[in-house]
Amino acid sequence: MQVEAFQSSPKSKSATQVISSFIGNILEHYDNALFGFLAPFLAPLFFDAQNPLTALILTYAILPMGLLTRPLGALFFGWFGDRFGTRSALFTSLVGMGLATLSLGFLPTYQEIGIYAPLLLTFGRMLQNFCAAGEAPGAAIFVLESTSKQKRSMMSSIIDASTMVGILLASALVSLLSAYGSIETAWRTLFWFGGSAAILGLILRLQNEDPVLSEAGDRTPKQALREIFKEHKGALFSIIIASGFSYTTYSIPFTLMNGFVPLVTALSKAEALHSNTLLLFIDMLLLPFFGYLSSRIGKEKVMFFATCLLTFCAVPLFMFLEGATLFVVIAIRLGVVIPGVAFAATYYAWALECVPKRHRFTILALGGALGSQLIGTPTSAVCLWLFQKTGWVFAPGIYLMGSSLLASGMLFYSRRAAADTAAESLAGSLTV
């Protein structure tokens, strides 16, 4: 029994503390999703609009630019959280996210300043990624470390549901402005809203006492990063693959399809976007279901089934996309969304058990950052490039199949890492 890792903290977190963690998580994913949803509309505003496909590819290519800053942010906030407490790290990250999001709403367009417009847009997104790197893993650690093992799968799914609330909010607002034909002129207000809403999260976090900070002795204040990575390289690799696959299953149905569907069907960008809100709502409702299912039959089984399903079905799904009706497009997107939800529902509960407490923030933040930036975030740009070069409508399915294969193999490997962590936790508790 993993006493140290799984028993509730003597200081259980108040409702205010949990809500503040959820608000920060909601805002991070609102900010991140907003850019993806706006990409088809921002492309002609921030790039030369003479070649629409090239402009769209370049706009989607900004998303992986976080590779340069998100891992750095993960290292900073991971070290900061393990050394000085989760609350302090989450407070700092939320301030930075709010300022970065506000600044994106003030950017001039390509018509106003030319090539400097996409450069400023890229810089703003990179700053946003740096500050967001510690938010989601930090919030998960903050809540799950004082949740019993039996309830972690369910709580992990609720944390992920709060993620979907942020994405759903971004989708609903973009769809609303698009339906009224004002998205090209009112897109700035969506960034201003996200930045301003961070104030609420900051107020709540200022009221929190950080029980993790009082446990600084349980964490490692001084140890070289190289030694930490060497000690936990297996867990780090597993989290990279898992987070990358999870981001891929989100990016394809909710980001890529908004720009890809109008290229291969008669549907407009607005029609492709309108189904986003419905799909996100279904996603949010399914998360607690898969969290409950995982608590009954085991999270690794559910996650492995999801990866195997997409490995075999990804390419066939996209073969039906060319010239598809709106109903068929929604069905294809659901074919990616449902396995993705099954995998993501208990991702944080699974990841928490891969790493001992003393290095947990660092490994989870860095692994999530590298996975999202190396595998997940480039999804839209790479899939569009593959389609441009081959003309194959199932090109996104090839990328998804590869990511699914990696995740399936990783789940086998991670069992050993989880077993090692359990042994270390047991030895530590017996020593105490």
Coordinates of C-alpha atoms in Angstrom, one line a residue:
M1 CA 0.0 0.0 0.0
Q2 CA 1.5 3.4 -1.0
V3 CA 1.0 5.2 2.2
E4 CA 3.0 8.3 1.4
A5 CA 1.7 8.7 -2.1
F6 CA -1.9 8.1 -1.7
Q7 CA -3.2 9.0 1.8
S8 CA -5.0 12.3 2.1
S9 CA -3.1 15.2 3.4
P10 CA -3.7 16.2 7.0
K11 CA -4.8 19.5 5.6
S12 CA -7.5 18.8 3.1
K13 CA -8.0 21.6 0.6
S14 CA -11.0 23.9 1.0
A15 CA -13.6 24.5 -1.6
T16 CA -12.0 27.9 -2.4
Q17 CA -8.6 26.3 -3.0
V18 CA -10.0 23.6 -5.3
I19 CA -12.2 26.2 -7.2
S20 CA -9.2 28.5 -7.7
S21 CA -7.2 25.6 -9.2
F22 CA -10.1 24.9 -11.5
I23 CA -10.4 28.5 -12.5
G24 CA -6.7 28.7 -13.5
N25 CA -7.0 25.5 -15.5
I26 CA -10.1 26.9 -17.2
L27 CA -8.4 30.1 -18.2
E28 CA -5.3 28.4 -19.4
H29 CA -7.3 26.2 -21.8
Y30 CA -9.6 29.0 -22.8
D31 CA -6.5 31.0 -23.9
N32 CA -4.9 28.1 -25.7
A33 CA -8.1 27.0 -27.4
L34 CA -9.0 30.5 -28.4
F35 CA -6.0 30.9 -30.7
G36 CA -6.7 27.5 -32.4
F37 CA -10.4 28.4 -33.0
L38 CA -9.5 31.8 -34.3
A39 CA -6.8 30.6 -36.6
P40 CA -8.9 30.4 -39.8
F41 CA -10.0 34.0 -39.1
L42 CA -6.6 35.3 -38.0
A43 CA -4.7 33.8 -40.9
P44 CA -5.8 36.5 -43.5
L45 CA -5.4 39.3 -40.9
F46 CA -1.8 38.5 -39.8
F47 CA -0.4 37.0 -43.1
D48 CA -0.5 37.8 -46.7
A49 CA -4.0 36.7 -47.7
Q50 CA -3.2 36.1 -51.4
N51 CA -2.7 32.4 -50.7
P52 CA -5.3 31.3 -48.2
L53 CA -3.9 27.8 -47.6
T54 CA -0.4 29.0 -47.1
A55 CA -1.6 31.7 -44.7
L56 CA -3.6 29.0 -42.7
I57 CA -0.6 26.7 -42.6
L58 CA 1.6 29.6 -41.3
T59 CA -0.9 30.5 -38.7
Y60 CA -1.2 26.9 -37.4
A61 CA 2.6 26.8 -37.5
I62 CA 2.7 29.4 -34.7
L63 CA 1.2 26.8 -32.4
P64 CA 4.3 24.6 -32.2
M65 CA 6.5 27.7 -31.6
G66 CA 5.7 27.1 -28.0
L67 CA 8.4 24.4 -28.2
L68 CA 10.9 27.1 -27.6
T69 CA 9.2 28.5 -24.5
R70 CA 6.9 26.0 -22.9
P71 CA 9.6 23.6 -21.8
L72 CA 11.5 26.5 -20.4
G73 CA 8.4 27.6 -18.5
A74 CA 7.9 24.0 -17.3
L75 CA 11.4 23.9 -16.0
F76 CA 11.0 27.2 -14.2
F77 CA 7.6 26.5 -12.7
G78 CA 8.4 22.9 -12.0
W79 CA 11.5 23.9 -10.0
F80 CA 9.6 26.8 -8.4
G81 CA 6.7 24.6 -7.4
D82 CA 8.8 21.8 -6.0
R83 CA 11.0 24.3 -4.1
F84 CA 8.7 27.0 -2.9
G85 CA 5.2 25.4 -3.1
T86 CA 2.5 24.9 -5.6
R87 CA 0.4 27.9 -4.7
S88 CA 3.3 30.3 -5.3
A89 CA 4.0 28.8 -8.7
L90 CA 0.3 28.8 -9.7
F91 CA -0.1 32.4 -8.7
T92 CA 2.9 33.5 -10.7
S93 CA 1.8 31.6 -13.8
L94 CA -1.7 33.0 -13.7
V95 CA -0.4 36.6 -13.6
G96 CA 1.8 36.0 -16.6
M97 CA -1.0 34.2 -18.6
G98 CA -3.4 37.1 -18.0
L99 CA -0.9 39.7 -19.2
A100 CA 0.1 37.7 -22.3
T101 CA -3.5 37.1 -23.3
L102 CA -4.4 40.8 -22.8
S103 CA -1.5 41.8 -25.1
L104 CA -2.7 39.6 -27.9
G105 CA -5.9 41.7 -28.1
F106 CA -3.9 44.8 -28.9
L107 CA -1.8 43.5 -31.8
P108 CA -1.8 45.4 -35.1
T109 CA -2.6 43.4 -38.3
Y110 CA -0.5 42.6 -41.4
Q111 CA -2.3 45.4 -43.3
E112 CA -1.1 47.9 -40.6
I113 CA 2.5 46.9 -40.0
G114 CA 3.3 44.1 -42.5
I115 CA 5.6 41.3 -41.5
Y116 CA 5.9 42.6 -38.0
A117 CA 2.3 41.5 -37.3
P118 CA 2.9 37.7 -37.4
L119 CA 6.2 38.2 -35.5
L120 CA 4.4 40.0 -32.7
L121 CA 1.6 37.4 -32.8
T122 CA 4.2 34.6 -32.5
F123 CA 6.0 36.4 -29.6
G124 CA 2.7 36.8 -27.7
R125 CA 1.9 33.1 -28.1
M126 CA 5.4 32.1 -27.0
L127 CA 5.0 34.2 -23.8
Q128 CA 1.6 32.7 -23.2
N129 CA 3.0 29.2 -23.5
F130 CA 5.9 30.0 -21.1
C131 CA 3.5 31.2 -18.4
A132 CA 0.9 28.4 -19.0
A133 CA 3.5 25.6 -18.7
G134 CA 3.0 25.2 -15.0
E135 CA -0.8 25.8 -14.7
A136 CA -2.4 22.5 -15.6
P137 CA 0.1 20.1 -13.9
G138 CA 0.3 22.4 -11.0
A139 CA -3.5 22.5 -10.5
A140 CA -3.7 18.7 -10.9
I141 CA -0.9 18.2 -8.3
F142 CA -2.5 20.7 -6.0
V143 CA -5.8 18.8 -5.9
L144 CA -4.8 15.2 -6.4
E145 CA -2.0 15.0 -3.8
S146 CA -4.7 15.2 -1.0
T147 CA -7.2 12.9 -2.8
S148 CA -7.3 9.2 -1.9
K149 CA -6.1 6.7 -4.4
Q150 CA -9.6 5.3 -4.8
K151 CA -11.0 8.7 -5.8
R152 CA -8.2 10.0 -8.0
S153 CA -9.5 8.6 -11.3
M154 CA -12.8 10.4 -10.7
M155 CA -11.2 13.6 -9.5
S156 CA -8.7 13.5 -12.5
S157 CA -11.7 13.4 -14.8
I158 CA -13.3 16.4 -13.1
I159 CA -10.1 18.3 -13.5
D160 CA -10.0 17.5 -17.1
A161 CA -13.7 18.5 -17.3
S162 CA -12.7 21.9 -16.1
T163 CA -10.3 22.0 -19.0
M164 CA -13.2 21.4 -21.3
V165 CA -15.1 24.2 -19.7
G166 CA -12.4 26.6 -20.8
I167 CA -12.3 25.2 -24.3
L168 CA -16.1 25.1 -24.5
L169 CA -16.3 28.8 -23.5
A170 CA -13.8 29.7 -26.2
S171 CA -15.6 27.7 -28.8
A172 CA -19.0 29.2 -27.8
L173 CA -17.8 32.8 -27.9
V174 CA -16.0 32.3 -31.3
S175 CA -19.1 30.6 -32.7
L176 CA -21.4 33.4 -31.4
L177 CA -19.3 36.1 -33.0
S178 CA -19.0 34.1 -36.2
A179 CA -22.8 33.6 -36.4
Y180 CA -23.3 37.3 -36.2
G181 CA -20.6 38.0 -38.8
S182 CA -18.5 40.1 -36.5
I183 CA -15.5 37.8 -35.8
E184 CA -13.2 39.7 -38.1
T185 CA -13.7 42.9 -36.1
A186 CA -14.5 41.7 -32.6
W187 CA -11.9 39.0 -32.2
R188 CA -9.8 41.3 -29.9
T189 CA -12.5 41.3 -27.2
L190 CA -12.1 37.5 -26.8
F191 CA -8.5 37.9 -25.8
W192 CA -9.3 40.9 -23.5
F193 CA -12.0 38.8 -21.8
G194 CA -9.6 35.9 -21.1
G195 CA -6.9 38.3 -19.7
S196 CA -9.4 40.1 -17.5
A197 CA -10.9 37.0 -16.1
A198 CA -7.6 36.0 -14.6
I199 CA -8.2 38.6 -11.9
L200 CA -10.9 36.4 -10.4
G201 CA -8.5 33.5 -10.2
L202 CA -5.8 35.7 -8.6
I203 CA -8.2 37.0 -5.9
L204 CA -9.2 33.4 -4.9
R205 CA -5.5 32.2 -4.9
L206 CA -4.5 35.1 -2.6
Q207 CA -6.9 33.7 -0.1
N208 CA -5.4 30.2 -0.1
E209 CA -3.0 28.7 2.3
D210 CA -0.6 26.3 0.6
P211 CA -0.4 23.0 2.4
V212 CA 2.3 21.9 -0.1
L213 CA 4.5 24.8 0.9
S214 CA 4.5 23.4 4.5
E215 CA 5.7 20.1 3.1
A216 CA 8.9 21.6 1.6
G217 CA 10.9 19.1 3.5
D218 CA 9.3 16.2 1.5
R219 CA 10.5 17.8 -1.7
T220 CA 14.0 18.2 -3.0
P221 CA 15.2 21.9 -2.6
K222 CA 18.6 21.3 -4.2
Q223 CA 19.4 18.7 -6.9
A224 CA 20.8 19.2 -10.3
L225 CA 18.2 18.9 -13.1
R226 CA 20.4 16.4 -14.9
E227 CA 20.3 14.1 -11.9
I228 CA 16.5 14.5 -11.7
F229 CA 16.0 13.7 -15.4
K230 CA 18.4 10.7 -15.2
E231 CA 16.6 9.3 -12.1
H232 CA 13.1 9.7 -13.7
K233 CA 13.9 9.3 -17.4
G234 CA 11.4 6.5 -17.9
A235 CA 8.6 8.4 -16.3
L236 CA 9.5 11.6 -18.2
F237 CA 9.4 9.7 -21.5
S238 CA 6.1 8.1 -20.7
I239 CA 4.5 11.4 -19.8
I240 CA 5.8 13.0 -23.0
I241 CA 4.2 10.3 -25.1
A242 CA 0.9 10.3 -23.1
S243 CA 0.5 14.1 -23.1
G244 CA 1.4 14.3 -26.8
F245 CA -1.2 11.7 -27.7
S246 CA -3.9 13.4 -25.6
Y247 CA -3.2 16.8 -27.3
T248 CA -3.3 15.1 -30.7
T249 CA -6.8 13.7 -30.0
Y250 CA -7.9 17.2 -29.1
S251 CA -6.1 19.1 -31.9
I252 CA -7.5 17.1 -34.8
P253 CA -11.2 17.3 -34.1
F254 CA -11.3 20.8 -32.5
T255 CA -8.5 22.7 -34.2
L256 CA -7.5 21.1 -37.5
M257 CA -11.0 20.3 -38.6
N258 CA -12.1 23.9 -38.5
G259 CA -9.8 24.7 -41.3
F260 CA -9.5 21.3 -43.0
V261 CA -13.2 20.5 -43.5
P262 CA -13.8 23.5 -45.8
L263 CA -10.9 22.4 -48.0
V264 CA -12.4 18.9 -48.6
T265 CA -16.1 19.4 -48.3
A266 CA -18.7 22.0 -49.4
L267 CA -19.1 23.2 -45.7
S268 CA -18.0 26.7 -44.8
K269 CA -15.6 27.7 -42.0
A270 CA -18.6 28.9 -39.9
E271 CA -20.5 25.6 -40.4
A272 CA -17.4 23.6 -39.5
L273 CA -16.9 25.7 -36.4
H274 CA -20.5 25.6 -35.2
S275 CA -20.4 21.8 -34.4
N276 CA -17.4 22.5 -32.1
T277 CA -19.5 23.6 -29.2
L278 CA -21.7 20.6 -29.3
L279 CA -18.7 18.2 -29.5
L280 CA -17.0 20.0 -26.7
F281 CA -20.1 19.7 -24.5
I282 CA -20.3 15.9 -25.3
D283 CA -16.6 15.7 -24.4
M284 CA -17.1 17.4 -21.0
L285 CA -20.0 15.1 -20.2
L286 CA -18.1 12.0 -21.1
L287 CA -15.1 12.8 -18.9
P288 CA -16.8 11.9 -15.5
F289 CA -18.2 8.7 -17.1
F290 CA -14.8 7.5 -18.1
G291 CA -13.4 8.6 -14.8
Y292 CA -16.0 6.4 -13.0
L293 CA -15.4 3.6 -15.5
S294 CA -11.6 3.8 -14.8
S295 CA -12.1 3.6 -11.1
R296 CA -14.1 0.4 -11.6
I297 CA -12.0 -1.5 -14.1
G298 CA -8.6 0.3 -14.0
K299 CA -7.4 3.4 -15.7
E300 CA -4.6 1.6 -17.6
K301 CA -7.1 -0.7 -19.3
V302 CA -9.3 2.1 -20.4
M303 CA -6.3 4.2 -21.7
F304 CA -4.9 1.2 -23.6
F305 CA -8.2 0.4 -25.2
A306 CA -8.5 4.0 -26.4
T307 CA -5.0 4.0 -28.0
C308 CA -5.6 0.6 -29.8
L309 CA -9.0 1.7 -31.1
L310 CA -7.5 4.8 -32.8
T311 CA -4.6 2.9 -34.1
F312 CA -6.9 0.7 -36.2
C313 CA -9.6 3.3 -36.9
A314 CA -7.8 6.6 -37.6
V315 CA -7.1 6.2 -41.3
P316 CA -10.5 4.6 -42.2
L317 CA -12.3 7.4 -40.4
F318 CA -10.8 10.1 -42.5
M319 CA -11.4 8.2 -45.7
F320 CA -15.1 9.2 -45.4
L321 CA -14.3 12.9 -45.1
E322 CA -14.0 13.9 -48.7
G323 CA -17.2 15.6 -49.8
A324 CA -18.9 14.6 -46.5
T325 CA -22.1 16.2 -45.1
L326 CA -22.2 18.0 -41.8
F327 CA -23.6 14.8 -40.1
V328 CA -20.8 12.7 -41.4
V329 CA -18.2 15.3 -40.4
I330 CA -19.6 15.3 -36.8
A331 CA -19.6 11.5 -36.7
I332 CA -15.9 11.4 -37.8
R333 CA -15.0 14.0 -35.2
L334 CA -16.8 12.0 -32.5
G335 CA -14.8 8.9 -33.7
V336 CA -11.6 10.8 -32.5
V337 CA -13.2 12.6 -29.6
I338 CA -14.6 9.6 -27.7
P339 CA -11.3 7.5 -27.5
G340 CA -9.4 10.8 -26.7
V341 CA -11.7 11.4 -23.8
A342 CA -11.3 7.9 -22.5
F343 CA -7.5 8.3 -22.5
A344 CA -7.5 11.8 -21.1
A345 CA -10.0 11.3 -18.3
T346 CA -7.5 9.8 -15.9
Y347 CA -4.3 11.1 -17.4
Y348 CA -3.4 13.2 -14.4
A349 CA -4.2 10.4 -11.9
W350 CA -2.0 8.0 -14.0
A351 CA 0.9 10.6 -14.3
L352 CA 0.9 11.4 -10.6
E353 CA 1.6 7.7 -9.9
C354 CA 4.6 7.7 -12.2
V355 CA 6.7 10.2 -10.2
P356 CA 7.6 10.5 -6.5
K357 CA 6.3 13.6 -4.7
R358 CA 9.7 15.3 -4.4
H359 CA 10.1 15.8 -8.2
R360 CA 6.5 15.6 -9.2
F361 CA 5.9 19.1 -10.4
T362 CA 9.1 19.3 -12.4
I363 CA 8.6 16.0 -14.3
L364 CA 4.9 16.4 -14.9
A365 CA 5.3 20.0 -16.1
L366 CA 8.3 19.3 -18.4
G367 CA 6.8 16.0 -19.7
G368 CA 3.5 17.7 -20.5
A369 CA 5.2 20.6 -22.1
L370 CA 7.5 18.5 -24.3
G371 CA 4.7 16.1 -25.3
S372 CA 2.2 18.9 -26.2
Q373 CA 4.8 20.8 -28.2
L374 CA 6.6 18.0 -29.9
I375 CA 3.7 15.7 -30.7
G376 CA 0.3 17.5 -30.0
T377 CA 0.6 21.1 -31.0
P378 CA 2.3 20.6 -34.4
T379 CA -0.6 18.3 -35.4
S380 CA -2.6 20.8 -37.4
A381 CA 0.3 22.3 -39.3
V382 CA 1.8 18.8 -40.1
C383 CA -1.5 17.3 -41.2
L384 CA -2.2 20.2 -43.5
W385 CA 1.3 20.0 -44.9
L386 CA 0.8 16.2 -45.5
F387 CA -2.5 16.9 -47.3
Q388 CA -0.9 19.7 -49.4
K389 CA 1.9 17.4 -50.5
T390 CA -0.1 14.2 -51.1
G391 CA -3.6 15.3 -51.7
W392 CA -4.7 12.4 -49.4
V393 CA -7.8 13.3 -47.5
F394 CA -6.8 10.7 -44.9
A395 CA -3.5 12.3 -44.2
P396 CA -4.5 13.4 -40.7
G397 CA -5.4 9.8 -39.9
I398 CA -1.8 8.7 -40.6
Y399 CA -0.5 11.2 -38.1
L400 CA -3.1 10.1 -35.5
M401 CA -2.3 6.4 -36.1
G402 CA 1.4 7.1 -35.4
S403 CA 0.7 8.9 -32.2
S404 CA -1.7 6.1 -31.1
L405 CA 1.0 3.5 -31.7
L406 CA 3.5 5.4 -29.6
A407 CA 1.0 5.8 -26.8
S408 CA 0.1 2.0 -26.8
G409 CA 3.8 1.1 -26.5
M410 CA 4.3 3.6 -23.8
L411 CA 1.5 2.2 -21.6
F412 CA 3.4 -1.1 -21.5
Y413 CA 6.6 0.6 -20.5
S414 CA 5.0 2.8 -17.9
R415 CA 3.9 -0.2 -15.8
R416 CA 7.5 -0.7 -14.8
A417 CA 7.9 3.0 -13.9
A418 CA 4.7 2.9 -11.8
A419 CA 5.9 -0.2 -10.0
D420 CA 9.3 1.4 -9.2
T421 CA 7.5 4.5 -7.8
A422 CA 5.3 2.3 -5.7
A423 CA 8.3 0.5 -4.2
E424 CA 10.1 3.8 -3.5
S425 CA 7.0 5.3 -1.9
L426 CA 6.5 2.2 0.3
A427 CA 10.2 2.2 1.4
G428 CA 9.9 5.9 2.3
S429 CA 6.7 5.3 4.4
L430 CA 8.3 2.3 6.2
T431 CA 11.4 4.5 7.0
V432 CA 9.2 7.1 8.5

